[in-house]
Amino acid sequence: MRIIKAKDYEDMSKKAANIIASQVIMKPGAVLGLATGSTPIGTYKQLIKKYNNGDLDFSQVTTVNLDEYKGLAKDHDQSYYYFMHQNLFDHINIKPERTFLPDGTQADSDNACADYDRIIAEVGGVDLQLLGIGHNGHIGFNEPGSVFEKDTHCVDLTEKTIQANKRFFASADDVPKQAYTMGIRTIMMARKILLVASGEEKAEIIKEAFFGPVTPAVQASILQLRKHVILVADEAALSQVK
Ligand code: F6R
């Protein structure tokens, strides 16, 4: 594991984008695993900048996202499909047919998840998987306590998550109750993993995940077992690490 310390969010975003860019330069047909959430937005902005400067070409790149809400239409402004188009895909020369997310519109969970695992296998697996981390150590929608040996699967969102997300929807009833997510096994199959973290509020979990025991109680702790993991975090997120 490598830890790269950044000064602040902007610096973290630049450093993470440089790592992704070097992957694409070294392998123009790379398969990138992508994440949503607030942390990678700055990284995506930096990648767009590099593309606009003519320094990066996404025409042969394939992407597979970590997760998607079940039951949201693609054009719903809270779907991860929508997020990825707004924050990255619509601003670079990636081929839309080379961008994949679990299909949240598929009602049959088993089929949706099996289809997604097949897509990941067919594109040849993930070269570089970008991750954020939840305050409880979740990666993707893999919440504390779930078993490590899962491929893409359907999860029930906790009441806490539904309550936290209801501000983005007309009411709590409109918040999706389930999501499709790559499992820990899917994530661990990636050839390289890049986790980004920023801010004081991530400091405790970064210490636990990367320096505490490896346990399903802290899903990200499994990353300690991988050699090719890079943590890019700012000073605030690393403030509890000696
Ligand atoms: C996103 C995802 C989540 C987030 C995590 C951190 O696709 O799967 O695990 O990475 O919740 O979110 P932020 O970056 O908003 O703190």
mmCIF file of C-alpha atoms and ligand atoms in Angstrom:
data_model
loop_
_atom_site.group_PDB
_atom_site.id
_atom_site.type_symbol
_atom_site.label_atom_id
_atom_site.label_comp_id
_atom_site.label_asym_id
_atom_site.label_seq_id
_atom_site.Cartn_x
_atom_site.Cartn_y
_atom_site.Cartn_z
ATOM 1 C CA MET A 1 0.000 0.000 0.000
ATOM 2 C CA ARG A 2 1.176 3.532 -0.753
ATOM 3 C CA ILE A 3 -0.041 6.635 0.985
ATOM 4 C CA ILE A 4 0.217 9.918 -0.858
ATOM 5 C CA LYS A 5 -0.353 12.959 1.304
ATOM 6 C CA ALA A 6 -1.996 15.947 -0.322
ATOM 7 C CA LYS A 7 -2.208 19.459 1.087
ATOM 8 C CA ASP A 8 -5.935 19.922 0.653
ATOM 9 C CA TYR A 9 -8.925 18.800 -1.439
ATOM 10 C CA GLU A 10 -7.673 20.537 -4.573
ATOM 11 C CA ASP A 11 -4.250 18.959 -4.256
ATOM 12 C CA MET A 12 -5.802 15.528 -3.540
ATOM 13 C CA SER A 13 -7.920 15.873 -6.676
ATOM 14 C CA LYS A 14 -4.884 16.779 -8.795
ATOM 15 C CA LYS A 15 -2.816 13.901 -7.446
ATOM 16 C CA ALA A 16 -5.620 11.372 -7.963
ATOM 17 C CA ALA A 17 -6.270 12.669 -11.494
ATOM 18 C CA ASN A 18 -2.554 12.338 -12.288
ATOM 19 C CA ILE A 19 -2.649 8.675 -11.277
ATOM 20 C CA ILE A 20 -5.741 8.009 -13.405
ATOM 21 C CA ALA A 21 -4.227 9.952 -16.301
ATOM 22 C CA SER A 22 -1.018 7.943 -16.146
ATOM 23 C CA GLN A 23 -3.073 4.734 -16.258
ATOM 24 C CA VAL A 24 -4.834 5.949 -19.410
ATOM 25 C CA ILE A 25 -1.578 7.112 -21.001
ATOM 26 C CA MET A 26 0.142 3.794 -20.271
ATOM 27 C CA LYS A 27 -2.880 1.812 -21.498
ATOM 28 C CA PRO A 28 -5.198 3.853 -23.756
ATOM 29 C CA GLY A 29 -7.787 1.058 -23.664
ATOM 30 C CA ALA A 30 -7.760 0.877 -19.864
ATOM 31 C CA VAL A 31 -10.799 -0.173 -17.862
ATOM 32 C CA LEU A 32 -11.437 2.348 -15.101
ATOM 33 C CA GLY A 33 -13.649 1.527 -12.139
ATOM 34 C CA LEU A 34 -15.366 4.730 -11.026
ATOM 35 C CA ALA A 35 -17.179 6.032 -7.965
ATOM 36 C CA THR A 36 -19.777 8.691 -7.236
ATOM 37 C CA GLY A 37 -20.077 10.759 -4.044
ATOM 38 C CA SER A 38 -18.632 14.165 -3.283
ATOM 39 C CA THR A 39 -14.961 13.206 -2.953
ATOM 40 C CA PRO A 40 -14.163 12.268 -6.590
ATOM 41 C CA ILE A 41 -15.884 15.323 -8.122
ATOM 42 C CA GLY A 42 -12.656 17.360 -7.995
ATOM 43 C CA THR A 43 -10.732 14.453 -9.516
ATOM 44 C CA TYR A 44 -13.220 14.320 -12.401
ATOM 45 C CA LYS A 45 -12.858 18.103 -12.870
ATOM 46 C CA GLN A 46 -9.097 17.675 -13.169
ATOM 47 C CA LEU A 47 -9.514 14.869 -15.707
ATOM 48 C CA ILE A 48 -11.842 17.079 -17.773
ATOM 49 C CA LYS A 49 -9.214 19.832 -17.635
ATOM 50 C CA LYS A 50 -6.527 17.459 -18.908
ATOM 51 C CA TYR A 51 -8.854 16.372 -21.715
ATOM 52 C CA ASN A 52 -9.606 20.000 -22.653
ATOM 53 C CA ASN A 53 -5.875 20.762 -22.690
ATOM 54 C CA GLY A 54 -5.387 17.924 -25.156
ATOM 55 C CA ASP A 55 -3.361 15.900 -22.646
ATOM 56 C CA LEU A 56 -5.748 12.981 -22.272
ATOM 57 C CA ASP A 57 -7.723 10.868 -24.712
ATOM 58 C CA PHE A 58 -10.622 8.734 -23.457
ATOM 59 C CA SER A 59 -11.689 7.408 -26.853
ATOM 60 C CA GLN A 60 -10.583 3.851 -26.064
ATOM 61 C CA VAL A 61 -11.318 3.857 -22.328
ATOM 62 C CA THR A 62 -14.026 1.702 -20.735
ATOM 63 C CA THR A 63 -15.568 2.537 -17.369
ATOM 64 C CA VAL A 64 -17.506 0.444 -14.873
ATOM 65 C CA ASN A 65 -19.065 2.151 -11.880
ATOM 66 C CA LEU A 66 -19.229 0.738 -8.390
ATOM 67 C CA ASP A 67 -22.927 1.036 -7.751
ATOM 68 C CA GLU A 68 -26.372 2.343 -8.671
ATOM 69 C CA TYR A 69 -29.707 2.794 -6.923
ATOM 70 C CA LYS A 70 -32.295 0.177 -7.792
ATOM 71 C CA GLY A 71 -35.506 1.568 -9.211
ATOM 72 C CA LEU A 72 -34.376 5.013 -10.348
ATOM 73 C CA ALA A 73 -34.741 5.996 -13.982
ATOM 74 C CA LYS A 74 -31.427 6.835 -15.639
ATOM 75 C CA ASP A 75 -32.489 10.459 -16.123
ATOM 76 C CA HIS A 76 -33.457 10.883 -12.445
ATOM 77 C CA ASP A 77 -31.133 13.557 -11.099
ATOM 78 C CA GLN A 78 -30.167 11.329 -8.142
ATOM 79 C CA SER A 79 -29.220 8.315 -10.231
ATOM 80 C CA TYR A 80 -25.540 7.542 -10.414
ATOM 81 C CA TYR A 81 -25.933 7.310 -14.204
ATOM 82 C CA TYR A 82 -26.992 10.958 -14.173
ATOM 83 C CA PHE A 83 -24.177 11.885 -11.774
ATOM 84 C CA MET A 84 -21.511 10.328 -13.981
ATOM 85 C CA HIS A 85 -22.815 12.063 -17.091
ATOM 86 C CA GLN A 86 -23.012 15.426 -15.326
ATOM 87 C CA ASN A 87 -19.632 15.186 -13.659
ATOM 88 C CA LEU A 88 -17.520 13.380 -16.239
ATOM 89 C CA PHE A 89 -18.861 11.520 -19.265
ATOM 90 C CA ASP A 90 -20.577 14.471 -20.987
ATOM 91 C CA HIS A 91 -17.360 16.500 -20.877
ATOM 92 C CA ILE A 92 -14.821 14.065 -22.338
ATOM 93 C CA ASN A 93 -14.526 12.013 -25.512
ATOM 94 C CA ILE A 94 -15.470 8.680 -23.921
ATOM 95 C CA LYS A 95 -17.820 6.546 -26.016
ATOM 96 C CA PRO A 96 -21.153 6.371 -24.128
ATOM 97 C CA GLU A 97 -21.446 2.677 -25.041
ATOM 98 C CA ARG A 98 -18.147 2.039 -23.215
ATOM 99 C CA THR A 99 -19.505 3.406 -19.907
ATOM 100 C CA PHE A 100 -21.200 0.878 -17.643
ATOM 101 C CA LEU A 101 -23.119 1.064 -14.392
ATOM 102 C CA PRO A 102 -25.303 -1.588 -12.783
ATOM 103 C CA ASP A 103 -28.721 -1.276 -14.428
ATOM 104 C CA GLY A 104 -30.901 0.196 -11.682
ATOM 105 C CA THR A 105 -33.955 -0.038 -13.931
ATOM 106 C CA GLN A 106 -33.777 -3.849 -13.955
ATOM 107 C CA ALA A 107 -36.284 -5.155 -11.408
ATOM 108 C CA ASP A 108 -34.812 -8.644 -11.211
ATOM 109 C CA SER A 109 -31.872 -8.210 -8.846
ATOM 110 C CA ASP A 110 -30.235 -11.557 -9.577
ATOM 111 C CA ASN A 111 -30.242 -10.890 -13.310
ATOM 112 C CA ALA A 112 -29.085 -7.295 -12.933
ATOM 113 C CA CYS A 113 -26.122 -8.310 -10.767
ATOM 114 C CA ALA A 114 -25.168 -11.344 -12.869
ATOM 115 C CA ASP A 115 -25.325 -9.159 -16.004
ATOM 116 C CA TYR A 116 -23.012 -6.638 -14.404
ATOM 117 C CA ASP A 117 -20.450 -9.232 -13.339
ATOM 118 C CA ARG A 118 -20.548 -10.565 -16.903
ATOM 119 C CA ILE A 119 -19.868 -7.086 -18.284
ATOM 120 C CA ILE A 120 -16.897 -6.636 -15.962
ATOM 121 C CA ALA A 121 -15.507 -10.009 -17.046
ATOM 122 C CA GLU A 122 -16.124 -9.298 -20.747
ATOM 123 C CA VAL A 123 -14.246 -5.993 -20.652
ATOM 124 C CA GLY A 124 -11.313 -7.866 -19.122
ATOM 125 C CA GLY A 125 -11.571 -6.763 -15.509
ATOM 126 C CA VAL A 126 -10.749 -3.420 -13.937
ATOM 127 C CA ASP A 127 -7.269 -1.925 -14.352
ATOM 128 C CA LEU A 128 -7.710 0.867 -11.834
ATOM 129 C CA GLN A 129 -10.615 1.140 -9.391
ATOM 130 C CA LEU A 130 -11.319 4.542 -7.869
ATOM 131 C CA LEU A 131 -12.978 4.462 -4.435
ATOM 132 C CA GLY A 132 -14.261 6.868 -1.834
ATOM 133 C CA ILE A 133 -14.870 5.784 1.750
ATOM 134 C CA GLY A 134 -17.942 6.217 3.943
ATOM 135 C CA HIS A 135 -17.715 7.413 7.550
ATOM 136 C CA ASN A 136 -18.390 3.835 8.646
ATOM 137 C CA GLY A 137 -15.725 2.431 6.311
ATOM 138 C CA HIS A 138 -18.093 1.359 3.551
ATOM 139 C CA ILE A 139 -16.833 1.085 -0.008
ATOM 140 C CA GLY A 140 -19.459 0.946 -2.712
ATOM 141 C CA PHE A 141 -22.658 0.101 -0.800
ATOM 142 C CA ASN A 142 -20.853 -2.620 1.188
ATOM 143 C CA GLU A 143 -21.921 -1.737 4.699
ATOM 144 C CA PRO A 144 -20.300 -2.860 7.991
ATOM 145 C CA GLY A 145 -20.749 -6.548 8.713
ATOM 146 C CA SER A 146 -21.359 -7.771 5.178
ATOM 147 C CA VAL A 147 -19.251 -10.716 4.109
ATOM 148 C CA PHE A 148 -16.157 -10.024 2.041
ATOM 149 C CA GLU A 149 -16.819 -12.823 -0.484
ATOM 150 C CA LYS A 150 -19.537 -11.105 -2.505
ATOM 151 C CA ASP A 151 -19.665 -10.233 -6.179
ATOM 152 C CA THR A 152 -22.144 -7.643 -7.452
ATOM 153 C CA HIS A 153 -25.275 -7.900 -5.327
ATOM 154 C CA CYS A 154 -28.390 -6.086 -4.205
ATOM 155 C CA VAL A 155 -28.322 -4.350 -0.809
ATOM 156 C CA ASP A 156 -31.125 -2.986 1.344
ATOM 157 C CA LEU A 157 -30.342 0.576 2.315
ATOM 158 C CA THR A 158 -30.362 1.166 6.057
ATOM 159 C CA GLU A 159 -33.024 3.411 7.556
ATOM 160 C CA LYS A 160 -30.196 5.814 8.444
ATOM 161 C CA THR A 161 -29.122 6.088 4.802
ATOM 162 C CA ILE A 162 -32.721 6.541 3.650
ATOM 163 C CA GLN A 163 -33.240 9.314 6.194
ATOM 164 C CA ALA A 164 -29.930 10.949 5.258
ATOM 165 C CA ASN A 165 -30.793 10.857 1.545
ATOM 166 C CA LYS A 166 -34.371 12.041 1.772
ATOM 167 C CA ARG A 167 -33.280 15.668 1.366
ATOM 168 C CA PHE A 168 -32.475 14.865 -2.268
ATOM 169 C CA PHE A 169 -35.958 13.495 -2.953
ATOM 170 C CA ALA A 170 -39.522 14.784 -2.728
ATOM 171 C CA SER A 171 -40.066 12.631 0.393
ATOM 172 C CA ALA A 172 -38.569 9.682 2.308
ATOM 173 C CA ASP A 173 -40.966 7.426 0.377
ATOM 174 C CA ASP A 174 -39.269 8.394 -2.887
ATOM 175 C CA VAL A 175 -35.791 7.393 -1.684
ATOM 176 C CA PRO A 176 -34.778 4.074 -3.249
ATOM 177 C CA LYS A 177 -34.796 1.253 -0.698
ATOM 178 C CA GLN A 178 -32.206 -0.858 -2.461
ATOM 179 C CA ALA A 179 -29.057 -0.517 -4.546
ATOM 180 C CA TYR A 180 -26.874 -2.703 -6.723
ATOM 181 C CA THR A 181 -23.214 -2.651 -5.764
ATOM 182 C CA MET A 182 -19.986 -4.358 -6.696
ATOM 183 C CA GLY A 183 -19.141 -6.623 -3.779
ATOM 184 C CA ILE A 184 -15.838 -6.653 -1.953
ATOM 185 C CA ARG A 185 -14.700 -9.579 -4.070
ATOM 186 C CA THR A 186 -15.428 -7.627 -7.262
ATOM 187 C CA ILE A 187 -13.522 -4.622 -5.918
ATOM 188 C CA MET A 188 -10.570 -6.739 -4.777
ATOM 189 C CA MET A 189 -10.271 -8.227 -8.296
ATOM 190 C CA ALA A 190 -9.225 -4.830 -9.680
ATOM 191 C CA ARG A 191 -5.572 -4.799 -10.661
ATOM 192 C CA LYS A 192 -4.966 -1.501 -8.860
ATOM 193 C CA ILE A 193 -7.056 0.445 -6.385
ATOM 194 C CA LEU A 194 -6.999 4.187 -5.714
ATOM 195 C CA LEU A 195 -8.890 5.457 -2.675
ATOM 196 C CA VAL A 196 -9.426 9.181 -2.219
ATOM 197 C CA ALA A 197 -10.292 10.839 1.081
ATOM 198 C CA SER A 198 -10.535 14.438 2.196
ATOM 199 C CA GLY A 199 -11.357 16.331 5.343
ATOM 200 C CA GLU A 200 -11.254 15.989 9.098
ATOM 201 C CA GLU A 201 -14.499 13.987 9.143
ATOM 202 C CA LYS A 202 -12.717 11.106 7.372
ATOM 203 C CA ALA A 203 -9.667 11.112 9.702
ATOM 204 C CA GLU A 204 -10.954 8.537 12.206
ATOM 205 C CA ILE A 205 -12.119 6.046 9.580
ATOM 206 C CA ILE A 206 -8.911 6.386 7.545
ATOM 207 C CA LYS A 207 -6.927 5.448 10.667
ATOM 208 C CA GLU A 208 -9.231 2.504 11.414
ATOM 209 C CA ALA A 209 -9.416 1.238 7.837
ATOM 210 C CA PHE A 210 -5.728 1.380 7.015
ATOM 211 C CA PHE A 211 -4.100 0.900 10.423
ATOM 212 C CA GLY A 212 -6.677 -1.048 12.437
ATOM 213 C CA PRO A 213 -7.573 -4.735 12.247
ATOM 214 C CA VAL A 214 -8.823 -6.220 8.971
ATOM 215 C CA THR A 215 -12.486 -6.877 9.730
ATOM 216 C CA PRO A 216 -15.894 -6.916 7.976
ATOM 217 C CA ALA A 217 -16.906 -4.309 10.570
ATOM 218 C CA VAL A 218 -14.748 -1.879 8.576
ATOM 219 C CA GLN A 219 -15.182 -2.979 4.973
ATOM 220 C CA ALA A 220 -12.330 -0.854 3.582
ATOM 221 C CA SER A 221 -9.870 -2.559 5.958
ATOM 222 C CA ILE A 222 -9.649 -5.460 3.482
ATOM 223 C CA LEU A 223 -7.642 -3.137 1.242
ATOM 224 C CA GLN A 224 -4.697 -3.608 3.632
ATOM 225 C CA LEU A 225 -4.298 -7.067 2.107
ATOM 226 C CA ARG A 226 -3.611 -5.659 -1.338
ATOM 227 C CA LYS A 227 -0.197 -4.502 -2.508
ATOM 228 C CA HIS A 228 -1.430 -2.278 -5.312
ATOM 229 C CA VAL A 229 -3.519 0.096 -3.262
ATOM 230 C CA ILE A 230 -2.837 3.817 -3.312
ATOM 231 C CA LEU A 231 -4.455 6.072 -0.749
ATOM 232 C CA VAL A 232 -4.482 9.720 -1.765
ATOM 233 C CA ALA A 233 -5.675 11.738 1.195
ATOM 234 C CA ASP A 234 -5.296 15.310 2.323
ATOM 235 C CA GLU A 235 -3.632 16.410 5.567
ATOM 236 C CA ALA A 236 -6.973 16.669 7.369
ATOM 237 C CA ALA A 237 -7.972 13.097 6.456
ATOM 238 C CA LEU A 238 -4.538 11.848 7.538
ATOM 239 C CA SER A 239 -4.480 13.906 10.740
ATOM 240 C CA GLN A 240 -4.964 10.866 13.007
ATOM 241 C CA VAL A 241 -2.269 8.808 11.297
ATOM 242 C CA LYS A 242 1.148 9.109 12.914
HETATM 243 C C1 F6R B 1 -19.919 5.967 -4.357
HETATM 244 C C2 F6R B 1 -19.859 5.000 -3.280
HETATM 245 C C3 F6R B 1 -19.693 5.363 -1.836
HETATM 246 C C4 F6R B 1 -18.892 6.651 -1.578
HETATM 247 C C5 F6R B 1 -18.782 6.930 -0.083
HETATM 248 C C6 F6R B 1 -18.078 8.242 0.187
HETATM 249 O O1 F6R B 1 -20.092 5.345 -5.618
HETATM 250 O O2 F6R B 1 -19.970 3.853 -3.567
HETATM 251 O O3 F6R B 1 -19.093 4.282 -1.174
HETATM 252 O O4 F6R B 1 -17.619 6.533 -2.148
HETATM 253 O O5 F6R B 1 -20.059 6.978 0.479
HETATM 254 O O6 F6R B 1 -18.861 9.300 -0.264
HETATM 255 P P1 F6R B 1 -18.335 10.787 -0.232
HETATM 256 O O7 F6R B 1 -17.230 10.894 -1.235
HETATM 257 O O8 F6R B 1 -19.532 11.613 -0.643
HETATM 258 O O9 F6R B 1 -17.871 11.070 1.163
#
